[in-house]
Coordinates of C-alpha atoms in Angstrom, one line a residue:
M71 CA -2.8 17.5 -2.6
R72 CA -3.4 19.2 0.8
P73 CA -3.4 23.0 0.8
G74 CA 0.0 24.4 1.6
S75 CA 1.8 21.3 0.6
R76 CA 3.9 21.0 -2.6
F77 CA 4.1 17.2 -2.4
P78 CA 1.5 14.5 -1.8
P79 CA 2.1 12.7 1.6
V80 CA 2.4 9.1 2.5
L81 CA -0.9 8.7 4.4
V82 CA -1.1 6.2 7.3
G83 CA -4.2 5.1 9.1
V84 CA -3.6 4.6 12.8
D85 CA -5.9 3.6 15.6
G86 CA -3.8 3.2 18.7
T87 CA -3.0 -0.6 18.2
D88 CA 0.4 -2.3 17.8
L89 CA -0.6 -3.2 14.2
A90 CA -1.2 0.5 13.5
E91 CA 2.2 1.5 15.0
T92 CA 3.9 -1.1 12.7
A93 CA 2.1 0.6 9.8
A94 CA 3.2 4.0 11.0
R95 CA 6.8 3.0 11.1
A96 CA 6.5 1.4 7.7
G97 CA 4.9 4.6 6.4
A98 CA 7.6 6.7 7.8
D99 CA 10.2 4.5 6.1
E100 CA 8.3 4.9 2.8
A101 CA 8.0 8.7 3.2
Q102 CA 11.7 9.0 3.9
R103 CA 12.6 6.8 0.9
R104 CA 10.3 8.7 -1.4
L105 CA 11.3 12.1 0.0
L106 CA 7.7 12.9 0.8
P107 CA 5.9 14.1 4.0
L108 CA 4.2 11.7 6.3
R109 CA 0.6 12.2 7.5
L110 CA -0.7 10.1 10.4
L111 CA -4.5 10.0 10.3
R112 CA -6.5 8.7 13.3
V113 CA -10.3 8.5 12.9
F114 CA -12.4 9.0 16.0
D115 CA -15.6 7.0 15.4
W116 CA -17.7 7.9 18.4
P117 CA -21.0 9.6 17.7
V118 CA -22.0 12.5 19.9
G119 CA -25.4 10.8 20.2
G120 CA -27.3 13.9 21.4
A121 CA -25.2 14.4 24.6
A122 CA -25.3 17.9 26.0
G123 CA -22.4 20.3 25.6
P124 CA -19.7 20.9 22.9
G125 CA -18.0 17.6 21.9
G126 CA -20.6 15.4 23.6
S127 CA -20.4 13.6 27.0
P128 CA -17.4 13.9 29.4
V129 CA -16.5 10.3 28.6
R130 CA -16.4 11.0 24.8
R131 CA -14.3 14.1 25.4
A132 CA -11.9 12.2 27.6
A133 CA -11.6 9.4 25.0
R134 CA -10.9 11.9 22.3
E135 CA -8.3 13.7 24.3
A136 CA -6.6 10.4 25.0
A137 CA -6.6 9.5 21.3
E138 CA -5.1 12.9 20.4
D139 CA -2.4 12.5 23.1
H140 CA -1.4 9.0 21.8
L141 CA -1.4 10.3 18.2
Q142 CA 0.9 13.2 19.0
R143 CA 3.3 11.0 21.0
L144 CA 3.5 8.7 17.9
R145 CA 4.2 11.7 15.7
R146 CA 7.0 12.9 17.9
R147 CA 8.6 9.4 18.0
L148 CA 8.6 9.1 14.2
A149 CA 9.9 12.7 13.7
A150 CA 12.8 11.8 16.0
T151 CA 13.6 8.5 14.2
H152 CA 13.2 9.9 10.7
P153 CA 15.0 13.2 10.7
G154 CA 14.4 15.2 7.6
T155 CA 10.9 13.8 7.1
R156 CA 8.0 16.2 7.8
V157 CA 5.5 14.4 10.0
E158 CA 2.0 15.7 10.6
A159 CA -0.9 14.1 12.5
A160 CA -4.6 14.7 12.5
L161 CA -7.5 13.3 14.5
V162 CA -10.7 13.4 12.5
D163 CA -14.3 12.5 13.5
G164 CA -16.1 10.1 11.2
R165 CA -16.3 6.6 9.9
P166 CA -12.8 5.2 9.3
A167 CA -13.3 3.9 5.7
D168 CA -15.0 7.2 4.7
V169 CA -12.4 9.4 6.1
L170 CA -9.4 7.4 4.7
L171 CA -11.0 7.3 1.2
A172 CA -11.8 11.0 1.3
E173 CA -8.1 11.8 1.8
A174 CA -6.7 9.0 -0.4
P175 CA -6.8 11.1 -3.7
D176 CA -4.4 13.6 -2.2
A177 CA -1.9 11.0 -1.1
D178 CA 1.0 9.3 -2.9
L179 CA 0.5 6.1 -0.9
L180 CA -1.9 4.7 1.7
V181 CA -0.4 2.5 4.5
L182 CA -2.6 0.3 6.7
G183 CA -1.7 -2.3 9.4
A184 CA -2.1 -6.0 8.7
H185 CA -2.3 -9.2 10.8
G186 CA 0.1 -11.4 8.8
P187 CA 0.4 -15.1 9.4
G188 CA -1.0 -16.6 12.7
P189 CA -4.4 -17.0 14.4
L190 CA -5.9 -14.1 12.6
A191 CA -4.5 -15.0 9.1
G192 CA -7.3 -14.7 6.6
V193 CA -8.9 -11.8 8.4
V194 CA -8.9 -8.7 6.2
G195 CA -11.5 -6.6 8.1
A196 CA -14.3 -4.5 6.8
V197 CA -12.4 -1.2 6.9
R198 CA -9.3 -2.5 5.3
A199 CA -11.2 -4.4 2.6
T200 CA -13.2 -1.3 1.7
V201 CA -10.2 1.0 1.5
I202 CA -8.1 -1.5 -0.5
R203 CA -10.9 -2.1 -2.9
Q204 CA -11.9 1.5 -3.4
S205 CA -8.7 3.6 -3.0
P206 CA -7.6 5.4 -6.1
R207 CA -4.0 5.3 -4.8
P208 CA -1.8 2.2 -4.1
V209 CA -2.3 0.7 -0.6
L210 CA 0.6 -0.8 1.4
S211 CA -0.5 -3.5 3.8
A212 CA 2.2 -3.4 6.4
A213 CA 2.4 -6.9 7.9
A214 CA 5.9 -6.2 8.9
A215 CA 8.4 -3.4 8.6
P216 CA 10.0 -3.4 5.1
V217 CA 13.6 -4.3 4.8
L218 CA 15.0 -1.3 2.8
G219 CA 18.2 -1.3 0.8
H220 CA 19.0 -5.0 1.3
H221 CA 20.3 -6.5 -1.9
G222 CA 19.4 -10.0 -0.9
C223 CA 15.7 -9.2 -0.6
P224 CA 13.8 -9.0 -3.9
V225 CA 10.5 -7.4 -4.8
V226 CA 8.0 -10.1 -5.9
V227 CA 5.1 -9.2 -8.2
G228 CA 2.2 -11.6 -8.7
V229 CA 0.4 -11.4 -12.1
D230 CA -3.1 -12.9 -12.2
T231 CA -4.6 -10.7 -14.9
G232 CA -4.8 -11.3 -18.7
D233 CA -5.3 -7.7 -19.7
P234 CA -2.1 -6.5 -21.5
A235 CA -2.4 -2.9 -20.3
D236 CA -2.9 -4.0 -16.7
V237 CA 0.1 -6.4 -16.9
A238 CA 2.3 -3.6 -18.3
E239 CA 1.2 -1.2 -15.6
L240 CA 1.7 -3.7 -12.8
L241 CA 5.1 -4.7 -14.0
R242 CA 6.2 -1.1 -14.4
T243 CA 5.2 -0.3 -10.9
A244 CA 7.0 -3.4 -9.5
A245 CA 10.1 -2.6 -11.5
L246 CA 10.2 0.9 -10.1
E247 CA 9.8 -0.4 -6.6
A248 CA 12.7 -2.8 -7.2
S249 CA 14.9 -0.1 -8.8
T250 CA 14.4 2.3 -5.9
R251 CA 15.3 -0.5 -3.4
S252 CA 18.3 -1.6 -5.5
C253 CA 17.1 -5.2 -5.6
D254 CA 16.0 -7.9 -7.9
L255 CA 12.5 -8.4 -9.3
R256 CA 10.7 -11.8 -9.2
V257 CA 7.7 -11.9 -11.6
V258 CA 5.3 -14.7 -10.6
E259 CA 2.7 -16.0 -13.1
L260 CA -0.4 -16.8 -11.0
R261 CA -2.9 -17.8 -13.7
P262 CA -3.5 -21.5 -14.4
G263 CA -2.5 -23.0 -17.7
P264 CA -5.7 -22.5 -19.7
E265 CA -5.8 -18.8 -18.8
R266 CA -2.2 -18.3 -19.7
E267 CA -2.8 -19.7 -23.2
E268 CA -5.4 -17.0 -23.9
G269 CA -3.7 -14.0 -22.2
P270 CA -0.7 -11.9 -23.1
D271 CA 2.8 -13.3 -23.5
L272 CA 4.2 -12.7 -20.1
P273 CA 7.8 -13.7 -20.9
A274 CA 7.8 -11.2 -23.7
A275 CA 6.4 -8.5 -21.4
V276 CA 9.1 -9.2 -18.9
G277 CA 11.7 -9.1 -21.7
R278 CA 10.5 -5.7 -22.8
L279 CA 10.5 -4.4 -19.2
Q280 CA 14.0 -5.7 -18.7
A281 CA 15.2 -3.7 -21.7
T282 CA 13.8 -0.5 -20.1
A283 CA 15.3 -1.3 -16.7
P284 CA 18.7 -2.9 -17.3
G285 CA 19.8 -2.2 -13.7
V286 CA 17.1 -4.5 -12.2
R287 CA 17.7 -8.3 -12.5
M288 CA 14.4 -10.0 -13.3
R289 CA 13.3 -13.6 -13.2
L290 CA 9.9 -15.1 -14.3
E291 CA 8.4 -18.0 -12.3
V292 CA 5.1 -19.9 -12.8
T293 CA 3.0 -21.2 -10.0
G294 CA -0.6 -21.0 -11.2
D295 CA -1.7 -20.5 -7.6
P296 CA -2.9 -17.0 -6.6
A297 CA -3.4 -17.9 -2.9
G298 CA 0.1 -19.2 -2.7
L299 CA 1.8 -15.8 -3.4
P300 CA 2.6 -15.0 0.3
A301 CA 4.5 -18.4 0.6
R302 CA 6.3 -17.6 -2.6
G303 CA 7.3 -14.2 -1.2
Q304 CA 8.6 -15.8 2.0
A305 CA 10.5 -18.4 0.0
D306 CA 12.2 -15.7 -2.0
G307 CA 13.0 -13.7 1.2
A308 CA 11.1 -10.8 -0.4
Q309 CA 10.9 -7.3 1.1
L310 CA 7.7 -6.5 -0.8
L311 CA 4.9 -8.2 -2.6
V312 CA 3.1 -6.3 -5.4
V313 CA -0.4 -7.3 -6.6
G314 CA -2.9 -5.6 -8.8
R315 CA -6.5 -4.7 -7.9
R316 CA -9.2 -4.5 -10.5
A317 CA -12.5 -2.6 -10.5
P318 CA -13.5 -1.1 -7.1
A319 CA -17.0 -2.6 -7.3
G320 CA -15.8 -6.2 -7.5
P321 CA -14.6 -8.5 -4.7
L322 CA -10.9 -8.7 -3.8
S323 CA -9.1 -11.4 -5.9
A324 CA -7.6 -14.5 -4.4
S325 CA -4.1 -13.0 -4.8
V326 CA -4.9 -9.7 -3.2
R327 CA -6.8 -11.3 -0.3
A328 CA -4.0 -13.7 0.4
A329 CA -1.3 -11.0 0.2
V330 CA -3.1 -8.6 2.6
S331 CA -4.3 -11.2 5.1
Q332 CA -1.6 -13.9 5.2
S333 CA 1.7 -12.4 4.2
A334 CA 4.5 -11.7 6.7
V335 CA 5.9 -9.5 3.9
P336 CA 4.5 -6.0 3.3
A337 CA 2.1 -6.1 0.3
L338 CA 1.5 -3.2 -2.1
V339 CA -1.9 -3.3 -3.8
V340 CA -1.9 -1.3 -7.0
P341 CA -5.2 -0.1 -8.4
L342 CA -5.7 -1.1 -12.1
P343 CA -8.7 0.9 -13.3
P344 CA -9.5 1.5 -16.9
A345 CA -7.4 4.5 -18.1
P346 CA -8.3 6.9 -20.8
Q347 CA -5.9 7.4 -23.7
G348 CA -2.9 9.4 -22.6
A349 CA -3.5 9.0 -18.9
T350 CA -0.6 8.8 -16.5
V351 CA 0.0 6.5 -13.6
R352 CA 2.0 8.0 -10.8
A353 CA 4.3 5.7 -8.9
L354 CA 6.6 6.7 -6.0
A355 CA 7.5 10.4 -6.6
G356 CA 7.5 10.3 -10.4
S357 CA 5.2 9.6 -13.3
V358 CA 5.1 6.7 -15.8
A359 CA 3.0 7.3 -18.9
R360 CA 0.5 4.6 -19.8
P361 CA 0.6 3.9 -23.6
P362 CA -2.4 4.7 -25.7
G363 CA -4.9 1.9 -26.3

């Protein structure tokens, strides 16, 4: 948590592009819904390179001033459209992935822009892939502005893991997202048949979850196709996709890659690291205890 702040912010990486502005609006919506501050972070990746004078060459200084001006104008627009939400902005020198990951532990949520379907579908990008893979906090890939509070738009969670603790954590996070949006939850089994036979009983897990969240209507579907999750979300008219991400050292799974590169629906990537006994997983503005073992 940043010094002087009682609450962890929703952190948005911006770079002056239209995609980043979409992410900033989505981040502002999330901050308002979670009753948390919003922090806009723009990374200025332009080495000084030995140029004379403080701040480097005149060209570098001018570029940095332009970036700061654009960032502050964005901050003012979001403060005006999201009254009651504290909006701060910072321009930081460094490498984008390094700076975002350095601030990630103090955030409640990271928000990044995304391409969505179209000519650039399938392009994750080095920075976004690194942050999604290594962030200790959930990352929202904002392909489009989320539709908040619309009862006809469910949250869709894709399950492609056979680890019972990971399944339970992923389902709890998705149910909390659905509950705060007052919408239904669609649970989509993405594992093929042979893997489903060896893994946890997903229908039973959904049944247990339903008992703890009676206000959220839940439905279980089976596709066995991790890469087809974005199409499933669009077919359901989803307002959010939720997927789990495993160890930071490994590659992104097919479901995560599809969700963050091809979806027209915002995708929430939830880190699923091994948790020690008694650890807690914070989701939204509250905490959910992870059971021992």
